[in-house]
Coordinates of C-alpha atoms in Angstrom, one line a residue:
Chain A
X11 CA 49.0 1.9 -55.7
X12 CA 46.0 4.2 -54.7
X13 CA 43.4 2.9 -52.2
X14 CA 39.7 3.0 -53.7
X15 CA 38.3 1.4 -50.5
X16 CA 35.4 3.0 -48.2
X17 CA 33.3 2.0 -46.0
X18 CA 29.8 2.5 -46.5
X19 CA 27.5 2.6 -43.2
X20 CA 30.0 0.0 -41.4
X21 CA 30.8 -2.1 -44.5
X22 CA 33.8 -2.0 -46.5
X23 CA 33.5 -1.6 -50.8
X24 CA 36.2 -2.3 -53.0
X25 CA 35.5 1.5 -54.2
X26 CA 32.3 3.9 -54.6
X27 CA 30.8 3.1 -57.1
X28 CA 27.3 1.7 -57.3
X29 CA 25.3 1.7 -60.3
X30 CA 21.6 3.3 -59.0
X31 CA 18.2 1.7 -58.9
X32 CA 16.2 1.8 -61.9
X33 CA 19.1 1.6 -64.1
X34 CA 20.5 -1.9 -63.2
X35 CA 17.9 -4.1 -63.0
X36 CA 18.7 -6.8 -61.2
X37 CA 22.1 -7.0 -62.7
X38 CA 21.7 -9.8 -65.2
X39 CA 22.0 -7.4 -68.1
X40 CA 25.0 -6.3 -67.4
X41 CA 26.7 -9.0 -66.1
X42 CA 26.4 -10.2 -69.6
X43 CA 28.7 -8.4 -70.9
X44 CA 31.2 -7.7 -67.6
X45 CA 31.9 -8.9 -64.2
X46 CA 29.9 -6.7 -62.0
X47 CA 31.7 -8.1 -59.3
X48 CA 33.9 -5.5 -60.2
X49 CA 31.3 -2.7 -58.7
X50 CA 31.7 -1.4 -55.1
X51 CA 27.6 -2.7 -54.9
X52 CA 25.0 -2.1 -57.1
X53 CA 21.3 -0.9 -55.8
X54 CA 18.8 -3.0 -57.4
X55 CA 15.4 -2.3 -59.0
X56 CA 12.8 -0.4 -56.7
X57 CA 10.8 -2.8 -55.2
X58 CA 7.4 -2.3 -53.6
X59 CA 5.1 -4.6 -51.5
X60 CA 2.7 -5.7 -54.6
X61 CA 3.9 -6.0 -58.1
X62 CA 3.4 -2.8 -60.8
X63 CA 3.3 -2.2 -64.1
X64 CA 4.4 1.2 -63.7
X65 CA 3.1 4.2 -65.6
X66 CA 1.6 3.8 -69.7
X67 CA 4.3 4.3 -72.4
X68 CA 5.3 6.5 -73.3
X69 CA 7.6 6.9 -70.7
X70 CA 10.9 7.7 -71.9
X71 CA 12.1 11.6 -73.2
X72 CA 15.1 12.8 -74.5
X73 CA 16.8 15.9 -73.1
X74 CA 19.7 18.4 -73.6
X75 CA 22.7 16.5 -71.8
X76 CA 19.7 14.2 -70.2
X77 CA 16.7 12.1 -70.4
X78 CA 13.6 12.0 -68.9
X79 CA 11.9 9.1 -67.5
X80 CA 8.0 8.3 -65.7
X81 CA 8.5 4.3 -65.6
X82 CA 6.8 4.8 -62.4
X83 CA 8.2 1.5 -60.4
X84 CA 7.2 -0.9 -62.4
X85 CA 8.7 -4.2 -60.7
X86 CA 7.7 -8.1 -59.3
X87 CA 6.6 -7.0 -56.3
X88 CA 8.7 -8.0 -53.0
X89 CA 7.8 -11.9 -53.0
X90 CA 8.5 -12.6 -56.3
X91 CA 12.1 -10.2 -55.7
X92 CA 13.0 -12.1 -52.7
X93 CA 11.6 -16.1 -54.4
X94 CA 12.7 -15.1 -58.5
X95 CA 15.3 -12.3 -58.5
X96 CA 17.5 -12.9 -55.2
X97 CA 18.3 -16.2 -56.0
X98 CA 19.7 -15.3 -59.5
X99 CA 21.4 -12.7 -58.5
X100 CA 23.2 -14.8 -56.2
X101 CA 24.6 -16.7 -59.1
X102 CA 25.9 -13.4 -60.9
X103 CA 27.0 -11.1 -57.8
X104 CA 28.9 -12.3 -54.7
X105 CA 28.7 -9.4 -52.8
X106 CA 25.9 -7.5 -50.7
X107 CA 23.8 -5.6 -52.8
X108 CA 21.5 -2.6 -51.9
X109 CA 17.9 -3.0 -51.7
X110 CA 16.1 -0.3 -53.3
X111 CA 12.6 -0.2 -51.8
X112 CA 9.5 2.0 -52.4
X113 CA 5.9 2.2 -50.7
X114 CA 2.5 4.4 -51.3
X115 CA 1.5 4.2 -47.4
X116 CA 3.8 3.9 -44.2
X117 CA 3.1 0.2 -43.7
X118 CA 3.9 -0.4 -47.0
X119 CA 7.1 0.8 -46.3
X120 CA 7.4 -1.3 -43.4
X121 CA 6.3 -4.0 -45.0
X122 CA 9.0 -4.3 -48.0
X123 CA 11.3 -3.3 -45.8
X124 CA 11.0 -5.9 -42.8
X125 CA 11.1 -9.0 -45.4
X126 CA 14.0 -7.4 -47.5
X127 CA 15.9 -7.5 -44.0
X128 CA 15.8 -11.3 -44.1
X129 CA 17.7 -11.9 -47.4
X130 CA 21.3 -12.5 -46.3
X131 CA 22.8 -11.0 -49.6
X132 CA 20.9 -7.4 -48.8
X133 CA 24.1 -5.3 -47.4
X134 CA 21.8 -1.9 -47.1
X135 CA 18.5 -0.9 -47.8
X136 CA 17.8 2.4 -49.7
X137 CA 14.3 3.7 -48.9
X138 CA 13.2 5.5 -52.0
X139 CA 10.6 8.4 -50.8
X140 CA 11.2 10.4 -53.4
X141 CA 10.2 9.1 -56.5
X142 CA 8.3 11.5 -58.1
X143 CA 6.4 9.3 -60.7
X144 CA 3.9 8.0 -58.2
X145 CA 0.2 9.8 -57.9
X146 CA -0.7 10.2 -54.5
X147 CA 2.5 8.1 -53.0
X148 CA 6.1 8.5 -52.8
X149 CA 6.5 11.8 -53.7
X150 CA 4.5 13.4 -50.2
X151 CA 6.9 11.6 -47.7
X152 CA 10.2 13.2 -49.5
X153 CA 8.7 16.5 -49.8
X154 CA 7.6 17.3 -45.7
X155 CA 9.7 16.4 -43.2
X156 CA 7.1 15.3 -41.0
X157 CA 6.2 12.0 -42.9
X158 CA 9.8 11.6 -44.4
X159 CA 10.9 11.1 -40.4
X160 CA 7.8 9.2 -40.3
X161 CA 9.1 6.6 -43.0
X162 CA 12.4 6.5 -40.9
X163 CA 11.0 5.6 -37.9
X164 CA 8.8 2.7 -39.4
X165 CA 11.5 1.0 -41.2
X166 CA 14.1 1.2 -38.7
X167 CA 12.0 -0.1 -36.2
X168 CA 11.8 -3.5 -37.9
X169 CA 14.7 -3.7 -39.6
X170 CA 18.7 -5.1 -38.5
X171 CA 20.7 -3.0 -42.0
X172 CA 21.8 0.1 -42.4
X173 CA 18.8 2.4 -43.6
X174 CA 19.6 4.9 -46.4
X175 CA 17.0 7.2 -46.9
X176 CA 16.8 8.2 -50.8
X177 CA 16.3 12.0 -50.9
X178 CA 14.1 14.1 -53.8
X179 CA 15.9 17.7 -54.8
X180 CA 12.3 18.6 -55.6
X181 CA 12.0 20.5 -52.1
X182 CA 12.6 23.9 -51.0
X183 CA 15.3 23.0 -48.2
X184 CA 16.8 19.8 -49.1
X185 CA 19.1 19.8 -45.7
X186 CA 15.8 20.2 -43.5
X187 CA 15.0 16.6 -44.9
X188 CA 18.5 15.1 -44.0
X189 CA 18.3 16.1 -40.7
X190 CA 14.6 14.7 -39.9
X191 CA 15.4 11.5 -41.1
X192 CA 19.1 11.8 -38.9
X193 CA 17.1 12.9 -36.2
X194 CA 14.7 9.5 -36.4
X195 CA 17.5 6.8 -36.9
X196 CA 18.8 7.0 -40.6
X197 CA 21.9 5.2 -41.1
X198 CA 22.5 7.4 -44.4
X199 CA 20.8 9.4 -47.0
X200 CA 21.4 9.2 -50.6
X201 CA 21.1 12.0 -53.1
X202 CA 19.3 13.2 -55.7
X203 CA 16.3 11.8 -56.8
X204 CA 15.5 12.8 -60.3
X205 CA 14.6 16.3 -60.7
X206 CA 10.7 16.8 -61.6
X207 CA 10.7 17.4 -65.5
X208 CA 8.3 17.2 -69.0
X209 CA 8.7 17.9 -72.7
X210 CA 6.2 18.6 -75.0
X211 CA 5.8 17.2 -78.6
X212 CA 5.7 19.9 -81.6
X213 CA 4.4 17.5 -83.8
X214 CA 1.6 16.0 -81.6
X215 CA 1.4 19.4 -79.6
X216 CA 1.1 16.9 -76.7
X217 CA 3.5 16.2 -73.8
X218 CA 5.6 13.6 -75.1
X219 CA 5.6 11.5 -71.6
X220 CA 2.0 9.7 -71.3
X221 CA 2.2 10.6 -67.3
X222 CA 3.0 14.5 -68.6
X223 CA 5.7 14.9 -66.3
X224 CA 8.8 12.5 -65.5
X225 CA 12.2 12.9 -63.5
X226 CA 15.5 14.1 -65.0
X227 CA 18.3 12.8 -65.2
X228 CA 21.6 12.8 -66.8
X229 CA 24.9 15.1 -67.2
X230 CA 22.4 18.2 -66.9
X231 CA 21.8 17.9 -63.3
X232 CA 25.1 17.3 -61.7
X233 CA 25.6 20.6 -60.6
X234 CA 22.2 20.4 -58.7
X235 CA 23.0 17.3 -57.5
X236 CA 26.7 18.3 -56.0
X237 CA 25.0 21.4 -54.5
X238 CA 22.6 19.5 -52.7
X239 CA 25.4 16.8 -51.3
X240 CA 27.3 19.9 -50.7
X241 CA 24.4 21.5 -48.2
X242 CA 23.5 18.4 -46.8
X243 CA 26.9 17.3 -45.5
X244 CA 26.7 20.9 -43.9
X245 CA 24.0 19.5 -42.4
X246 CA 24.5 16.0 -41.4
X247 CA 27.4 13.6 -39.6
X248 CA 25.6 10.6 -41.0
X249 CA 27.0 9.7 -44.8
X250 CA 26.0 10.7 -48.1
X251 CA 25.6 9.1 -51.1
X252 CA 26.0 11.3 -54.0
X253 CA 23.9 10.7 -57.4
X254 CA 23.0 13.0 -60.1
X255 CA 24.3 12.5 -63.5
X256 CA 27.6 11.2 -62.6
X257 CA 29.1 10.0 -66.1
X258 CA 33.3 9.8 -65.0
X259 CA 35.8 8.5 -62.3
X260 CA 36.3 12.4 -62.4
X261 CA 32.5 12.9 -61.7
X262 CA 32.7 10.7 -58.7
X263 CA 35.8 12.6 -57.2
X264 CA 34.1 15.9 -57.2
X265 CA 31.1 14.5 -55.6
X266 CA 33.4 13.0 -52.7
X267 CA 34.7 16.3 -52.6
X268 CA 31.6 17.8 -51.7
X269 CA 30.5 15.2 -49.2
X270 CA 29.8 12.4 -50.9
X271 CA 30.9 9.0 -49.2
X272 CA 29.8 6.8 -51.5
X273 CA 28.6 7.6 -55.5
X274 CA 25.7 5.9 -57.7
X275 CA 25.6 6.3 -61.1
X276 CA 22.3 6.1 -63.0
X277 CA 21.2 7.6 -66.5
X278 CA 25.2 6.7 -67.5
X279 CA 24.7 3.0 -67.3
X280 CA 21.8 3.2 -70.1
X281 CA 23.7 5.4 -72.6
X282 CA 26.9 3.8 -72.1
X283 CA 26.9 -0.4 -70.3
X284 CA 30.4 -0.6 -69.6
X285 CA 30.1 3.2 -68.2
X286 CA 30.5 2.3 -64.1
X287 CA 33.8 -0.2 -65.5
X288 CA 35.2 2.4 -67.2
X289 CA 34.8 4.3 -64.3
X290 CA 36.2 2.2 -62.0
X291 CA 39.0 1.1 -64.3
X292 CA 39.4 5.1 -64.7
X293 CA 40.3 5.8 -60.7
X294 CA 43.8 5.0 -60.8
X295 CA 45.0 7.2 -63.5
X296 CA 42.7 10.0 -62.6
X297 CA 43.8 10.0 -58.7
X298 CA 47.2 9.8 -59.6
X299 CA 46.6 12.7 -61.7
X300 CA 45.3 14.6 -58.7
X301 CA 47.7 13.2 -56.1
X302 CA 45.0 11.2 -54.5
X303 CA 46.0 8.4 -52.2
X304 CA 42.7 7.0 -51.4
X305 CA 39.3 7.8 -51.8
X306 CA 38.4 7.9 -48.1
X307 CA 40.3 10.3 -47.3
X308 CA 38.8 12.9 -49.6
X309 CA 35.0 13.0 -48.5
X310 CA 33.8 16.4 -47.7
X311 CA 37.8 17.4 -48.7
X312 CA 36.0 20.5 -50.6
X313 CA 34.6 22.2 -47.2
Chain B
X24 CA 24.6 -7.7 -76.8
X25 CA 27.9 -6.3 -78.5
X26 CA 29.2 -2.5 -77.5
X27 CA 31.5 -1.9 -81.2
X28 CA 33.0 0.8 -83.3
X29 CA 31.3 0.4 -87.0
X30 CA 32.7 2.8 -90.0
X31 CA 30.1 4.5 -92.1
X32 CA 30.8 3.5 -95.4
X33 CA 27.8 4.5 -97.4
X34 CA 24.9 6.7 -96.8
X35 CA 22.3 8.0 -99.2
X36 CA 19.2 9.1 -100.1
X37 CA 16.8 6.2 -101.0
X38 CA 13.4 7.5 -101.3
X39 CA 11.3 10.7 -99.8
X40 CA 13.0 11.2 -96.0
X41 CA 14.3 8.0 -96.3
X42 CA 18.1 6.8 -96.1
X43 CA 20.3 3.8 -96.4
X44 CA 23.6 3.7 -94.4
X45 CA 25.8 0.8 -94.7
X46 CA 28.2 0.3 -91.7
X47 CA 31.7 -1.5 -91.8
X48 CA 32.3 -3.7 -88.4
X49 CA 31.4 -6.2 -86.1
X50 CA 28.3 -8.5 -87.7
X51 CA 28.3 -11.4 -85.7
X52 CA 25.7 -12.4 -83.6
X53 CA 23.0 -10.0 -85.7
X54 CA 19.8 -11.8 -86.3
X55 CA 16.6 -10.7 -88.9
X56 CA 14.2 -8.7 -86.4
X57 CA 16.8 -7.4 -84.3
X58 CA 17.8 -3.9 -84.0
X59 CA 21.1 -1.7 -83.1
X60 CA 21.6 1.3 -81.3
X61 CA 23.7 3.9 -82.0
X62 CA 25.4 6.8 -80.5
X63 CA 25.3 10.2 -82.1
X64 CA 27.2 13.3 -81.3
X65 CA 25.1 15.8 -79.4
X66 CA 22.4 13.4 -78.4
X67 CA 22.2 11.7 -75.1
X68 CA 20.2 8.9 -76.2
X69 CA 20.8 6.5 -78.5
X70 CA 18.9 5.8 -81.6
X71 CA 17.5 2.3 -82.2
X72 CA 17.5 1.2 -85.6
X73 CA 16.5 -1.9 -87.0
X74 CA 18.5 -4.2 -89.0
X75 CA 17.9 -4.0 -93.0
X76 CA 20.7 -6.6 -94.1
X77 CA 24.2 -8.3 -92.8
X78 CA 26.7 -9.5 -95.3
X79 CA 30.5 -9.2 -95.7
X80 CA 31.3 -7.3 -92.5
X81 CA 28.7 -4.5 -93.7
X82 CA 25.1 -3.9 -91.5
X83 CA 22.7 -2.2 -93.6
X84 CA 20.3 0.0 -92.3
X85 CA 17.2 2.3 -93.6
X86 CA 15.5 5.1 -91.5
X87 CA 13.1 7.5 -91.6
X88 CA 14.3 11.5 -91.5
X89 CA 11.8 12.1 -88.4
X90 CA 13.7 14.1 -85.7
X91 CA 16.8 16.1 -85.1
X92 CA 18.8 12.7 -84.3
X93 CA 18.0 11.3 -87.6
X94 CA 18.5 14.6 -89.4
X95 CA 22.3 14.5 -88.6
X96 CA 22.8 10.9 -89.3
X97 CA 21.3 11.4 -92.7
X98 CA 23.9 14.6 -92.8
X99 CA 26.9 11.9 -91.8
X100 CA 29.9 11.6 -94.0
X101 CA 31.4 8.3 -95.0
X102 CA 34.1 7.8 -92.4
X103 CA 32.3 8.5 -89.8
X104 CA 33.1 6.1 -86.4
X105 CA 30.3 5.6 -84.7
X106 CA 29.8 3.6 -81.4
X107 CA 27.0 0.6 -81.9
X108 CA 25.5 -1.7 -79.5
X109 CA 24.7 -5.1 -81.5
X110 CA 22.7 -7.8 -81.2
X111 CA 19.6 -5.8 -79.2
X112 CA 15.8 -7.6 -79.2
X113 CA 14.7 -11.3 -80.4
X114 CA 14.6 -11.1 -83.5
X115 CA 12.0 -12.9 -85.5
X116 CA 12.1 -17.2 -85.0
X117 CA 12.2 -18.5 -88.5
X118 CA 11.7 -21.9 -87.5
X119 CA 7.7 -21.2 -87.8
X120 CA 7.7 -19.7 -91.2
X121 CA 6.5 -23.0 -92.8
X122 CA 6.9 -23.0 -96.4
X123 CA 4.9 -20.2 -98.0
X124 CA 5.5 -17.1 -95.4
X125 CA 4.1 -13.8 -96.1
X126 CA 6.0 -10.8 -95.0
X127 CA 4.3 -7.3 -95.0
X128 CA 6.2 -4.6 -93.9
X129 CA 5.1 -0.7 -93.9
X130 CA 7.4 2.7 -94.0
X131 CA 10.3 2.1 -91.7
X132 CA 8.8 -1.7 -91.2
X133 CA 10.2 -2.6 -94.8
X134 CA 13.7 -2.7 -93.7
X135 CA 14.0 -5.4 -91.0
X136 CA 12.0 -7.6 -93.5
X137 CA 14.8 -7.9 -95.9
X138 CA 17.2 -9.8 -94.1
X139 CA 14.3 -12.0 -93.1
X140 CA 13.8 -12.8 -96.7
X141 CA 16.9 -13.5 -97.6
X142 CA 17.1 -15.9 -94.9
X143 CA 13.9 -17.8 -95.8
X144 CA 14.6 -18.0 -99.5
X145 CA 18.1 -19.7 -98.2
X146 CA 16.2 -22.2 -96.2
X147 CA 14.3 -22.8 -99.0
X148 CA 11.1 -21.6 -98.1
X149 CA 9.1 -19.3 -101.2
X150 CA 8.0 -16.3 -99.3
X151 CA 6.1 -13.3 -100.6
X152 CA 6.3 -9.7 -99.9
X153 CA 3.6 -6.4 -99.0
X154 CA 5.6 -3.3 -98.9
X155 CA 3.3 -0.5 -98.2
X156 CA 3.8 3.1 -98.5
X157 CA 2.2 6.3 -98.3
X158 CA 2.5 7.2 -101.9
X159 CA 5.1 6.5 -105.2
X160 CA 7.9 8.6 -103.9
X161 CA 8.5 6.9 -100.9
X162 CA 8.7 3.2 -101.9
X163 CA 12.0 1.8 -101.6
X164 CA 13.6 -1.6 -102.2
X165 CA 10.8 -3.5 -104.2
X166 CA 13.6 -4.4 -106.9
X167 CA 15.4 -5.6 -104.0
X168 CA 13.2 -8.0 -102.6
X169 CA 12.6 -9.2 -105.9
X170 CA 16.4 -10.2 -106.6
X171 CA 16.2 -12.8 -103.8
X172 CA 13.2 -14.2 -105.4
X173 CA 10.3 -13.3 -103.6
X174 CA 6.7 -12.4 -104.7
X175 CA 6.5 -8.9 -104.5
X176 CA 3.4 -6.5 -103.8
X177 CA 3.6 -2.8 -103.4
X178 CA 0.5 -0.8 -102.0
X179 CA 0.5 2.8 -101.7
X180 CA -2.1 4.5 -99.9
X181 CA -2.8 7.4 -102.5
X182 CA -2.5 4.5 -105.7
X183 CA -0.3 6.4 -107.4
X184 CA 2.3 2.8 -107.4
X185 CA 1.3 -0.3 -107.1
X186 CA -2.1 -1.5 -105.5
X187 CA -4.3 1.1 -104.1
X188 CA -5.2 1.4 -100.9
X189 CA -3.6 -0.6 -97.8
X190 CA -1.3 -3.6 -97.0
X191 CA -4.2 -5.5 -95.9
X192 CA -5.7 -4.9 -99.3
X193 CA -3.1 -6.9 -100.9
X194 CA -3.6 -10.1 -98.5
X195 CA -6.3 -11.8 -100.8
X196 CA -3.7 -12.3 -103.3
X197 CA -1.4 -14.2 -101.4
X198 CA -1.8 -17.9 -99.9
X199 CA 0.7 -18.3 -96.8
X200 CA 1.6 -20.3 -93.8
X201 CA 2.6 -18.0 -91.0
X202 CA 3.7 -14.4 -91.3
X203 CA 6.1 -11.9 -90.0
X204 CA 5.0 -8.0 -90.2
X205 CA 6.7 -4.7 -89.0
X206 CA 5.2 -1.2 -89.5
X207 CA 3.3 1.4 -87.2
X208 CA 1.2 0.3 -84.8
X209 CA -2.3 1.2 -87.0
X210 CA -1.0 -1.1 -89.6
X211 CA 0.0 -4.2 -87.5
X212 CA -3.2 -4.2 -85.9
X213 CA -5.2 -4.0 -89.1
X214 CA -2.7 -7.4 -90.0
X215 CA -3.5 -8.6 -86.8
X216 CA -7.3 -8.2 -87.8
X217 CA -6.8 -9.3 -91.7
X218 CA -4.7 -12.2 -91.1
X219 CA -5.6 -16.0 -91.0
X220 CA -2.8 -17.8 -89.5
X221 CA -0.6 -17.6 -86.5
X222 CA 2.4 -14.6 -87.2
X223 CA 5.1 -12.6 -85.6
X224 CA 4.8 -8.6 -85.1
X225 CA 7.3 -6.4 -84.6
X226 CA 6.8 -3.1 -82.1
X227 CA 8.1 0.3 -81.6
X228 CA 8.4 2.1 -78.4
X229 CA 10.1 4.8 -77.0
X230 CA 13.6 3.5 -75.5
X231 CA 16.1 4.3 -72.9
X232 CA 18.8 1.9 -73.0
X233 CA 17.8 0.0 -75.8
X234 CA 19.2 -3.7 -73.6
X235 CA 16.3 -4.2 -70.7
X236 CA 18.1 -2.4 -67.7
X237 CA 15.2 0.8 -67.7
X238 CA 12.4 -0.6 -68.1
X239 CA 11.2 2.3 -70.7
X240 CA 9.6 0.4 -72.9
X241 CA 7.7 -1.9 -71.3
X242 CA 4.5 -3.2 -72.3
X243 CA 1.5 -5.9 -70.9
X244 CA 1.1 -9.4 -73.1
X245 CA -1.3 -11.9 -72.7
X246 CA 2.4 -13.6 -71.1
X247 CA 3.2 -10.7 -68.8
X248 CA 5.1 -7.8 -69.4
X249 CA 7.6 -7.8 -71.5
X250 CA 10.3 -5.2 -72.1
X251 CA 10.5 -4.2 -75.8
X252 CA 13.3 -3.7 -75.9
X253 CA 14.7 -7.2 -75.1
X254 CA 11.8 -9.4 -74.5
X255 CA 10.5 -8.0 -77.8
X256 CA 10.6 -6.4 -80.2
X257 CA 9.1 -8.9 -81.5
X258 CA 6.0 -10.6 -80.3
X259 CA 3.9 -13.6 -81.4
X260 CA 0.1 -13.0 -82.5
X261 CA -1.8 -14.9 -79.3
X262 CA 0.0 -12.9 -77.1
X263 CA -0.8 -9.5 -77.6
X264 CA -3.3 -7.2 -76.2
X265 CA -4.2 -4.4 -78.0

């Protein structure tokens, strides 16, 4: 019997695997069609302070091995997450979720983040400042170190969970971000963002994405993403969780491997719905095959 | 939504760029408007494809020849397994139809109109048909729609088949109750413009999943935003915004 347990920032998941925001909704889709209980957590839709729309369509690009995607955030806004979306997903998950939360200013941050706290079902919150969709917003606080501690310091000052600070690769040093935010209270960091990306239309001559440029994702940018775990556990004591085109229970070994204490997997769950089941329902057989007792024990095993 | 394995039983040519694939699997829960999405080797997205007909185990479908995805599906041998998500979008609500509806479907919008039809005629209901096309060599299925028994009207935009000109330019032969379109966005808007009663568009947008999770294809309505995708695609006349 192999152990699949870890624990996550002080709380104990049945495994790693957490489907990433963006790609999950609010999990009503896919609990449909399977028991998302099943899942270690799940990190629901980036939320902001005041509803959004998101970017104009098109906003969705195909890719070698990938996909590109500028939907820009596009959600309820915090009061209609905590009085609409909360309460349903109470009905369909029974364990604490991630909050996924996103701002354009430092109080915004604050903001989101401070009600989010309340909700008893909220387990962690995972401060996105790296989306790079955003004009003007999210993408400066993930890209200096000076306002990406800055956001730390806000949130954790009005907040009880675990903060996980959601890291962009689109920086020269990615480490130098992991240890501000370390160095101003971060209870984790998760990693990577999408990667800054655009295609161009030969038909139209035109980018294909209406916002030009979008974030990558998909099978193409997990050896990025494992690099960047890789230097950031070099760099950190706090835990990491790994993202970046994870597609396999295989996937999510390596990234433990590197440093990764928990794993979210994104672009997979679009392509394939059943793809973070499989995955789980993959561990067994695949940690056998690599005469792996439990899960814990291999974090960082690669250094 | 269904996550299956159909069997590609039949796929040919049907008109200029245009194919017919029939698909061996698992029909139920497919409704007229909806669409499927299918995997295809070498691609990481899916391609959505709207539903033509369902019938004996078999899922028709017709597309257009328009990228590299849909260059290697038309290349497909029979025998070909291919994963499909079912049971994706809407679909149009035929309770509204009353009893004379018009359907007008355009290019790739012909196909989800035929299972529509069929439907109708088998409630009882005498609808008619405006298939428009570009020109003569890429109309498809007018014998088709006429088997079930439906009025049909052919436009082509160059006149060399049918009526001259565009879909809208066949609507002052037809008396209807309600009607259901599909075609590119120019089209349904001159529909939108043209028509005299309340009706049902279908829309296109670039996808992700194809099932509501990514938000890709979102879009506003006069109801709030709805996700093409599942929300749509279909979407009633008063609430769009164009």
């Amino acid at each position: 019997m192999v152990n699949t347990k870890v624990k996550l920032c002080g709380i104990e998941i049945d495994n790693p695997v957490i489907p990433a925001s963006g790609t999950f909704g609010f999990g009503y889709e896919f609990a449909e069609i399977y028991d998302i209980n099943k899942l270690g957590t799940f990190s629901f839709k980036g939320t902001t302070k005041d509803p959004r729309f998101g970017n104009p369509t098109p906003r969705i690009a195909e890719t070698p091995m990938g996909m590109l995607n500028s939907v820009g955030l596009q959600n309820p806004g915090v009061d209609k997450v905590i009085a609409e979306e909360l309460p349903k997903l109470a009905k369909v998950f029974n364990k604490p979720v991630m909050a996924n939360v996103s701002g354009f200013s430092i109080d915004d941050y604050a903001y989101t983040c401070e009600r989010i706290d309340k909700e008893a079902q909220v387990g962690w919150i995972e401060v996105n400042i790296s989306c790079p969709n955003v004009h003007g917003g999210g993408m400066s606080f993930g890209t200096d170190a000076k306002n990406a501690a800055a956001v730390t310091k806000a949130v954790k000052a009005v907040t009880t969970k675990p903060i996980i600070i959601k890291l962009t690769p689109n920086v020269t040093d990615i480490a130098e971000i992991a240890r501000a935010v370390e160095s101003e209270g971060a209870d984790g960091v998760s990693l990577i963002n999408t990667l800054s990306g655009m295609r161009i239309s030969l038909a139209k001559k035109k980018p294909i994405l209406k916002n030009v440029t979008g974030g990558l994702s998909g099978p193409c940018v997990f050896p990025v993403a494992l690099r960047c775990v890789w230097q950031v556990y070099n760099a950190v004591k706090i835990p990491i969780v790994g993202m970046g085109g994870v597609s396999s229970a295989e996937d999510v070994i390596e990234m433990m491997l590197a440093g990764a204490t928990a794993v979210e997997v994104g672009a997979a769950n679009l392509i394939d719905p059943y793809a973070c089941k499989k995955i789980i329902d993959d561990f067994a057989q695949v940690m056998e095959k690599y005469h792996i007792n439990s899960l814990e024990e291999i974090i960082g095993g690669a250094h | 939504m269904k996550n299956t394995v159909f069997e590609l039983i039949k796929n040919k040519q049907i008109a200029k760029n245009t194919y017919e694939s029939v698909l061996r699997g698992d029909i139920s829960d497919i409704k007229a408007g909806q669409f499927v999405n299918i995997k295809i080797d070498g691609f990481y997205l899916r391609r959505p494809i709207s539903v033509c007909n369902v019938e004996n185990e078999e899922l028709t479908i017709i597309y257009k020849v328009v990228g590299a995805g849909t260059k290697v599906m038309a290349e497909m041998k029979q025998g070909t397994r291919l994963n499909v998500l079912t049971g994706l979008g809407n679909g149009y609500d035929l309770s509204k139809s009353g009893e004379k509806p018009l359907l007008v479907g355009g290019g790739a919008g012909v196909p989800p109109m035929y299972l529509l039809c069929r439907q109708l005629v088998k409630l009882g209901k005498t609808p008619s048909v405006i298939l428009g096309f570009g020109s003569e060599n890429e109309v498809f299925y007018e014998e088709e729609f006429q088997k079930l028994g439906a009025k049909v009207y052919v436009t082509t935009v160059d006149g060399s088949y049918g009526i001259k000109g565009f879909v809208t330019d066949a609507f002052d032969k037809v008396e209807y109750t309600y009607f259901y379109t599909c075609g590119p966005e120019p089209m349904l808007k001159a529909v939108y413009d043209k028509s005299v009663t309340s009706g049902e568009f279908s829309f296109e947008e670039r996808m992700g999943c194809g099932f509501g999770a990514c938000m890709g294809c979102s879009c506003k309505t006069k109801y709030g935003n709805k996700r093409i995708c599942k929300d749509g695609p279909v979407l009633v006349k008063e609430e769009i915004i164009w």
